[in-house]
Amino acid sequence: MNTDKLKNRKLVGTLAGIAAAVCYGTNPLGALKLYAEGMQTNSVLFFRFGLAWVIIAVVMLFSKESVRVTRREFRVLTGLGLLFIVSSLTLYLSFHYMAAGVASTILFTYPVMTAVIMTVFFRERITWSTVASLLLASAGVVLLYWSDGVGTLSTTGVLLVLASALSYALYIILVNKGDLQMSSFKINFYVLMYCALGMLVYSLVAGLPLTMPRNAVSWFYVGWLALVPAIFALVLMVYAAKYIGSTATAILGALEPLTAVLIGIFVFNEPFTLNLSIGIVLILAAVVIIALVKHDKPA
């Protein structure tokens, strides 16, 4: 692959990673609005994933893209679907135990998990830029967390978010290492199908009823969750993981808690503090390093 093409792939992958992180960071906005409307976690996720799957299916129908896959591809897609079910369910459940902004900052442990897994199991070389980015981003997220001013955190909530972070780290790695030679839409056709079916099974096993959105406002936020942090984030994340690798994609995820904090400031009128401003600068510095420094070709 020539130098210009590699540079273009890196640019596209970096921009896709940034956009995916911002999109995924809007999860609390839709979830909290729907919780306020009386919907439970299982219903929110079922309708989110179900609507997202229908949209993807319609897109593939009009583009006449085949849904056929090989046995190996089916196994990888099944793994991706199961990992994303666990990541989404545990994150949304954690919103019941702690502030969504705090959950989003703790979720950012997944880049560290990704880097460790890639180093230990895949012998990925850790560069100075990776270490510097992780340190800057982690410090920024800590400042975002401290700015929340919360007291003792719920142990259950923390464990749920950590489970979400680990499963999301594994998801990113599997996208990168699964070597799926298909479009991002086709990948997410199966991922979202598994997620919708998984939430249906979860609801039946847990004995939880599925509650339809009650009004136009509720449907708007279901649509938001289906399009922005589901379809947009997942499609863009596939390109990022393929073009710049798992670790770089995960570090760009620092924009997720930053997005949650900015939503809190501009939507919920939360105060803008000195800790917030310094945290934002540190996170943006980490993103700039990842964007500018040359990365090895992703496997």
Steps between C-alpha positions, in 0.01 A plus 500: 500500500648838399577781743216727386244224538629418849473866599145517368404186692649647818316828452169326429554264795583784738201710396276193522632423850436856617147503357423153642608608849289817489198304376539230766539769764140611443365175651408662836298774329251261345505244780430745781221668305332162444547398863325823594214396270457179701677249275722230654847406379389187314233692307733789415766266361257269320334783308835673444659192346183386323449833323872524416491149347194588289675812369815304410290227336317758284831657394639160400178413317517812286874456439435133410777382731499129579476386862676171430804422715743212541511283811812679625340840443185384677702401808676837510171688453341294777785594732461869411127487562535335840773743611296804401191367680701467823665841457175686436290323764755546780557868410128582492440313825778701665305821434261384774784490755702812419492820297531434128796737472689310771419168330629638170829603658553160666415336167816661364706227668444302179793658310735382776342154485536502120867600514579235762320222312664596169844503666465177700308282254586652160850636582415844369791739550423780746641828367573822688204664326264227622627529858485882492148496355377251760648705785362831371156359424479316833603812692239700310227249579598500870458878504160468332403250771625716787309797363177304559542534876336166581552311824541124536419312183275196483706181483236343279507798266879496473508124429235542230697776327825301520321202343377734226852635445657153475240370256532816288882464495462139383247615238746751352778240497280240331397749230869564432620139524193327357605586143143537376512579129159662479340841530446666835125493433505123453698451821255709696198334337600189694624680814175694540292191423676314781453798731126524437452125542723502807291767668183306418645186662623703799153647549334156487752334735492790749121520481510866396222633276585695187348846514426689178611865483201701622510809281677686220770624738582145608513381139731790415750389763468135396577615146793703631645198682448281193669740259773688688660277771397178321516518118730801457735404785524133402549561129766766560677292765545212253686730260713641784600159635587372152698808392687611815482193726332408827714698742485831312124462452456435871707805600291721273212380716609763753257721312211290635510627862589844367182491291298391805644789702423755227144367476472552875618860465292604200190280541469460877665830602775337707782739611818542295790474750878538485539122530271457202697744287837340585355152444369601160840639399679180608256278312526709185881486527482119512277497191736733313798272575314196369391693191845638412744224589561231239360159600607159388269338250211332687496124483 
